[in-house]
Tab-separated table of N, CA and C in Angstrom:
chain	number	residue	atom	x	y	z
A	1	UNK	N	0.850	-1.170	0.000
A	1	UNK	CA	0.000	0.000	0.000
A	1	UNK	C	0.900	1.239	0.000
A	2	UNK	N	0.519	2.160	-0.767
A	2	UNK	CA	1.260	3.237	-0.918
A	2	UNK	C	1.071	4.290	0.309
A	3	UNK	N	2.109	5.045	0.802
A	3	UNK	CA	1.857	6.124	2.176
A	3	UNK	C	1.011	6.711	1.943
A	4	UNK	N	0.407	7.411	0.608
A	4	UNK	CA	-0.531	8.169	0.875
A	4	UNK	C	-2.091	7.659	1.121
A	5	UNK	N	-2.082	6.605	0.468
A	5	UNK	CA	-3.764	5.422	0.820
A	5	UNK	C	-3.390	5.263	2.017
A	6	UNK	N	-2.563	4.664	2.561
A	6	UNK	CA	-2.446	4.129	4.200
A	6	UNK	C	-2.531	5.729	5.060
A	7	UNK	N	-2.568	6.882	4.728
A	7	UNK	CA	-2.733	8.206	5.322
A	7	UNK	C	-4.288	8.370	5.168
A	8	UNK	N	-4.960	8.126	3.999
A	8	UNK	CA	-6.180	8.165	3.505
A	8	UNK	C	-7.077	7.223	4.350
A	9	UNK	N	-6.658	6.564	4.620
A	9	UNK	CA	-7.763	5.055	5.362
A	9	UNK	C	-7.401	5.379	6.420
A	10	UNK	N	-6.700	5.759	7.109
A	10	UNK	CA	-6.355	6.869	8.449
A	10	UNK	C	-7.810	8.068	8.682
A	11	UNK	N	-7.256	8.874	8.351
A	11	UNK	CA	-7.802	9.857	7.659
A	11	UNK	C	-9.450	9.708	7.794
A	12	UNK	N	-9.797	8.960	6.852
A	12	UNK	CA	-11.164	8.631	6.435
A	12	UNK	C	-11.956	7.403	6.899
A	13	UNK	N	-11.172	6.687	7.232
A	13	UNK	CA	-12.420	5.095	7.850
A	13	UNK	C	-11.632	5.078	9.328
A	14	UNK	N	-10.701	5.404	9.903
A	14	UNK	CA	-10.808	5.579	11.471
A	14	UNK	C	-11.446	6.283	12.112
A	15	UNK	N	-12.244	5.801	13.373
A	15	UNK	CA	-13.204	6.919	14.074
A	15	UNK	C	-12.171	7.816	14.864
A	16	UNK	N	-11.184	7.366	15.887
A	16	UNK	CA	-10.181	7.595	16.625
A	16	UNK	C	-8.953	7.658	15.850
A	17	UNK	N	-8.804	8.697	15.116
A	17	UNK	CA	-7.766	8.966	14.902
A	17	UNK	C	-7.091	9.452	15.703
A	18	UNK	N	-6.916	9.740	17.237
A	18	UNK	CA	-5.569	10.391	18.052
A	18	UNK	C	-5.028	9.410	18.954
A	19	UNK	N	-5.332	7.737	18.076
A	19	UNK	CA	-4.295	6.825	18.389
A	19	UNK	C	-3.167	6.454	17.406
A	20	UNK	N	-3.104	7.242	15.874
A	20	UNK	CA	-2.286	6.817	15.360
A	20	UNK	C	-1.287	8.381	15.383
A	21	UNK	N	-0.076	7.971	14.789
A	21	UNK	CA	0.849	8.761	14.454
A	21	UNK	C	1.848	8.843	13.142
A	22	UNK	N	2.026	9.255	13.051
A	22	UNK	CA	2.904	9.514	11.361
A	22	UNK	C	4.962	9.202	12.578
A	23	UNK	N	5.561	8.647	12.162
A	23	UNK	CA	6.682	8.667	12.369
A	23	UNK	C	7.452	9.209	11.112
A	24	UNK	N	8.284	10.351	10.937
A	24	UNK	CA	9.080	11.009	9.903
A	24	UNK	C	10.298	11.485	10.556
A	25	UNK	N	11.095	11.096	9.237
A	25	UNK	CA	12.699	11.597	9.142
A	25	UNK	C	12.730	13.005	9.568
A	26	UNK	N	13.568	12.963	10.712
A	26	UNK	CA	13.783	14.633	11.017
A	26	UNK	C	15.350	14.663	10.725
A	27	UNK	N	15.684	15.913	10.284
A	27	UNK	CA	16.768	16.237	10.426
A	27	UNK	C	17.736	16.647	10.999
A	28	UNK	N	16.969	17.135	11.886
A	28	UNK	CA	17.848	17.506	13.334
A	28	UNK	C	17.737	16.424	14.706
A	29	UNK	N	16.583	15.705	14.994
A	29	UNK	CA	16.238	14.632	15.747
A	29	UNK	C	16.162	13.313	15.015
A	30	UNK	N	16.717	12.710	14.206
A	30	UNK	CA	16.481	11.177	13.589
A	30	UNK	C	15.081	11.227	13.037
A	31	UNK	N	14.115	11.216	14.209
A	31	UNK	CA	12.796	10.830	13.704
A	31	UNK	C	12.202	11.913	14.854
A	32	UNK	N	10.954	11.830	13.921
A	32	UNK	CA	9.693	12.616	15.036
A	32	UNK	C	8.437	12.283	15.282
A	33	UNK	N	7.320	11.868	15.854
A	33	UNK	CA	6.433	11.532	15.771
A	33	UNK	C	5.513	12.767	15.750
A	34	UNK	N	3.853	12.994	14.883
A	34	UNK	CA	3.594	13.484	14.154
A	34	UNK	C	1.875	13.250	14.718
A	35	UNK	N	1.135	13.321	15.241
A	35	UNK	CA	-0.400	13.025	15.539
A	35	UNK	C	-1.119	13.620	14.729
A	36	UNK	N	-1.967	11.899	13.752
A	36	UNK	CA	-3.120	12.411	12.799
A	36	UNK	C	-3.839	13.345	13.240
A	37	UNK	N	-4.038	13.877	14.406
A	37	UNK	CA	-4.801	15.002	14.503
A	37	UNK	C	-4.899	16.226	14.047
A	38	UNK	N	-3.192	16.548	13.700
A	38	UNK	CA	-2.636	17.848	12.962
A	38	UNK	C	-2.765	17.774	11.437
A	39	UNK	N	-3.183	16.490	11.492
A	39	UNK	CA	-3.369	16.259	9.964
A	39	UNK	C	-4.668	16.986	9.267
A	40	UNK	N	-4.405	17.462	8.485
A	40	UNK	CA	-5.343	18.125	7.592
A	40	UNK	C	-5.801	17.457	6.145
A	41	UNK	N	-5.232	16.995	5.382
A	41	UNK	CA	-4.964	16.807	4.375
A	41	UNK	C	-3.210	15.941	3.443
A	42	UNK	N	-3.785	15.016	2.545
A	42	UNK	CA	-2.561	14.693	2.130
A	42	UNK	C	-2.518	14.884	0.733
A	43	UNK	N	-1.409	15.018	-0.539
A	43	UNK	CA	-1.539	14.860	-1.803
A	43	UNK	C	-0.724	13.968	-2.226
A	44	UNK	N	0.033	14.000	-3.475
A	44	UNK	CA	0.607	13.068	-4.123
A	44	UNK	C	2.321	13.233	-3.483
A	45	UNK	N	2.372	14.572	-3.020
A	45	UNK	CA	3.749	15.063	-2.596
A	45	UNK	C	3.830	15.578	-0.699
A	46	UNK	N	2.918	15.708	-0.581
A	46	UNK	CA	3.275	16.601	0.898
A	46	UNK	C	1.479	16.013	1.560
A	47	UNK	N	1.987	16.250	2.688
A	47	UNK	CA	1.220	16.197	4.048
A	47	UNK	C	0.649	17.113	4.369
A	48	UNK	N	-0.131	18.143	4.445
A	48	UNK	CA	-1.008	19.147	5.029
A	48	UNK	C	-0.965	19.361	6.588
A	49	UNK	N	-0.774	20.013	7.630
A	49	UNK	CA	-0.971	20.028	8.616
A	49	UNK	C	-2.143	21.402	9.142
A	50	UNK	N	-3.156	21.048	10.075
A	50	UNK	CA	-4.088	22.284	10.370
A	50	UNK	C	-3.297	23.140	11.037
A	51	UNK	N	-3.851	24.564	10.436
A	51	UNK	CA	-3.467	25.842	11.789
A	51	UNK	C	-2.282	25.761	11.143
A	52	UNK	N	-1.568	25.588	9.615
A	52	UNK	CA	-0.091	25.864	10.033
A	52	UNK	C	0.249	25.707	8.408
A	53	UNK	N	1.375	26.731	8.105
A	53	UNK	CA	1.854	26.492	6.704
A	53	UNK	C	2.648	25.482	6.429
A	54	UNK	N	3.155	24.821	7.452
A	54	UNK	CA	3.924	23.728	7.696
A	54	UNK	C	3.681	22.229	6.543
A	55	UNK	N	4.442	21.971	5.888
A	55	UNK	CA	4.073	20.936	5.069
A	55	UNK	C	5.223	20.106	5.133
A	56	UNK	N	4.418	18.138	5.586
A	56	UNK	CA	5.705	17.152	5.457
A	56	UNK	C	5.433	16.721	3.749
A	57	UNK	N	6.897	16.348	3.390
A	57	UNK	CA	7.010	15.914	2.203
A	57	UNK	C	7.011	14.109	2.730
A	58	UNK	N	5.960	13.752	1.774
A	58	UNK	CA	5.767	12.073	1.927
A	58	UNK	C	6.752	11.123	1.886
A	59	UNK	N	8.746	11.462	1.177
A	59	UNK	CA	8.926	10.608	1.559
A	59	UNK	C	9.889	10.608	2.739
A	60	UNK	N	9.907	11.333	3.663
A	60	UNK	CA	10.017	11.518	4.776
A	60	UNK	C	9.372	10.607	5.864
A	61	UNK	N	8.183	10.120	5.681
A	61	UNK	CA	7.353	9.389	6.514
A	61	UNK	C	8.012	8.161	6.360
A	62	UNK	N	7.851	7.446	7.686
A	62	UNK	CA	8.681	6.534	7.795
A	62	UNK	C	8.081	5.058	8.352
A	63	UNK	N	6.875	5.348	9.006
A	63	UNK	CA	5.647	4.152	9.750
A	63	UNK	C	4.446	5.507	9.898
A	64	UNK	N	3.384	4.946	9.992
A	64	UNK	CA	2.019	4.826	10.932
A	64	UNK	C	2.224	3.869	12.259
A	65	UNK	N	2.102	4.406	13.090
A	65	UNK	CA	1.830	3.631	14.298
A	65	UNK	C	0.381	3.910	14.945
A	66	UNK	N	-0.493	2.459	15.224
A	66	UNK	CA	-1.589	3.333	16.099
A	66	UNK	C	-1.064	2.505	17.754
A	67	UNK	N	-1.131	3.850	18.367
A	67	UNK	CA	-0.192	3.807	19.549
A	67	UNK	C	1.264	2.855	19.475
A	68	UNK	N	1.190	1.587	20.080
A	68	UNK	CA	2.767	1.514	20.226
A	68	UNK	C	3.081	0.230	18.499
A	69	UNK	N	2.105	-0.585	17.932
A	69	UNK	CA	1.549	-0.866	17.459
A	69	UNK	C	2.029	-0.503	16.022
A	70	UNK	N	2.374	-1.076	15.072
A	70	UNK	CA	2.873	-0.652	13.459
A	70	UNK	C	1.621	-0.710	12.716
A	71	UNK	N	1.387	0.077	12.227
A	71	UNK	CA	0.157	0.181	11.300
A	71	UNK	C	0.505	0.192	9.380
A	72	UNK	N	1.865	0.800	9.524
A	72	UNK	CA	2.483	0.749	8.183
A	72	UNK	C	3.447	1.168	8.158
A	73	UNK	N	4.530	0.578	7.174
A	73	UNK	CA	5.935	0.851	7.573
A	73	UNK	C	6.387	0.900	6.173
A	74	UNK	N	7.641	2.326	5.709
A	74	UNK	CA	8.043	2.122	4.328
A	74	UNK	C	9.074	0.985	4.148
A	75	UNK	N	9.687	0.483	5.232
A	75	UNK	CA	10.054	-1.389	5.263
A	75	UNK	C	9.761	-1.873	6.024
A	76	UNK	N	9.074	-2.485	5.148
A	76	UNK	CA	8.425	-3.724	6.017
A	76	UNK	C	9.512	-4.856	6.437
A	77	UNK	N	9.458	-5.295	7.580
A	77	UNK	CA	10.189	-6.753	7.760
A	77	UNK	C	10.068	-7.290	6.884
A	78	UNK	N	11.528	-8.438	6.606
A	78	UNK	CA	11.182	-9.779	6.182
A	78	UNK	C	10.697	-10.732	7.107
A	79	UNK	N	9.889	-11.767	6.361
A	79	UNK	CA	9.702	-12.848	6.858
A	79	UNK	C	10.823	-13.791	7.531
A	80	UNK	N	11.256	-14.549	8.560
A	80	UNK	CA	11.371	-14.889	8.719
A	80	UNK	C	11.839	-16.252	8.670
């Protein structure tokens, strides 16, 4: 599934969205975690955030987590 459908089914068919989170590449901290709540909107290139001109570029995102929990990851494990 591509990041932006797995943002979309977030987004749109979760009732509780302020159990998941966006995990993204930071540049100054490794990673940052990110709450669908600030989420506004996604496109083909960037992330939308409410209240803010602030825009993540998609391939920055790195998992969905809902709470501690992997919801989607741009690598996935191997099998085993």
């Amino acid at each position: 599934m591509r990041i932006k459908d797995a943002i979309n089914r977030v987004l749109w068919s979760e009732k509780d969205k302020s159990s998941f989170s966006l995990v993204i590449r930071d540049r100054e901290k490794g990673s940052s975690n990110i709450p669908f709540d600030v989420i506004e909107r996604v496109d083909n290139t960037y992330i939308y955030l409410k209240d803010s001109e602030d825009v993540i570029p998609l391939h920055r995102v790195l998992e969905i987590r809902k709470g501690k929990d992997l919801y989607w990851s741009r690598y996935p494990k191997p099998d085993l």
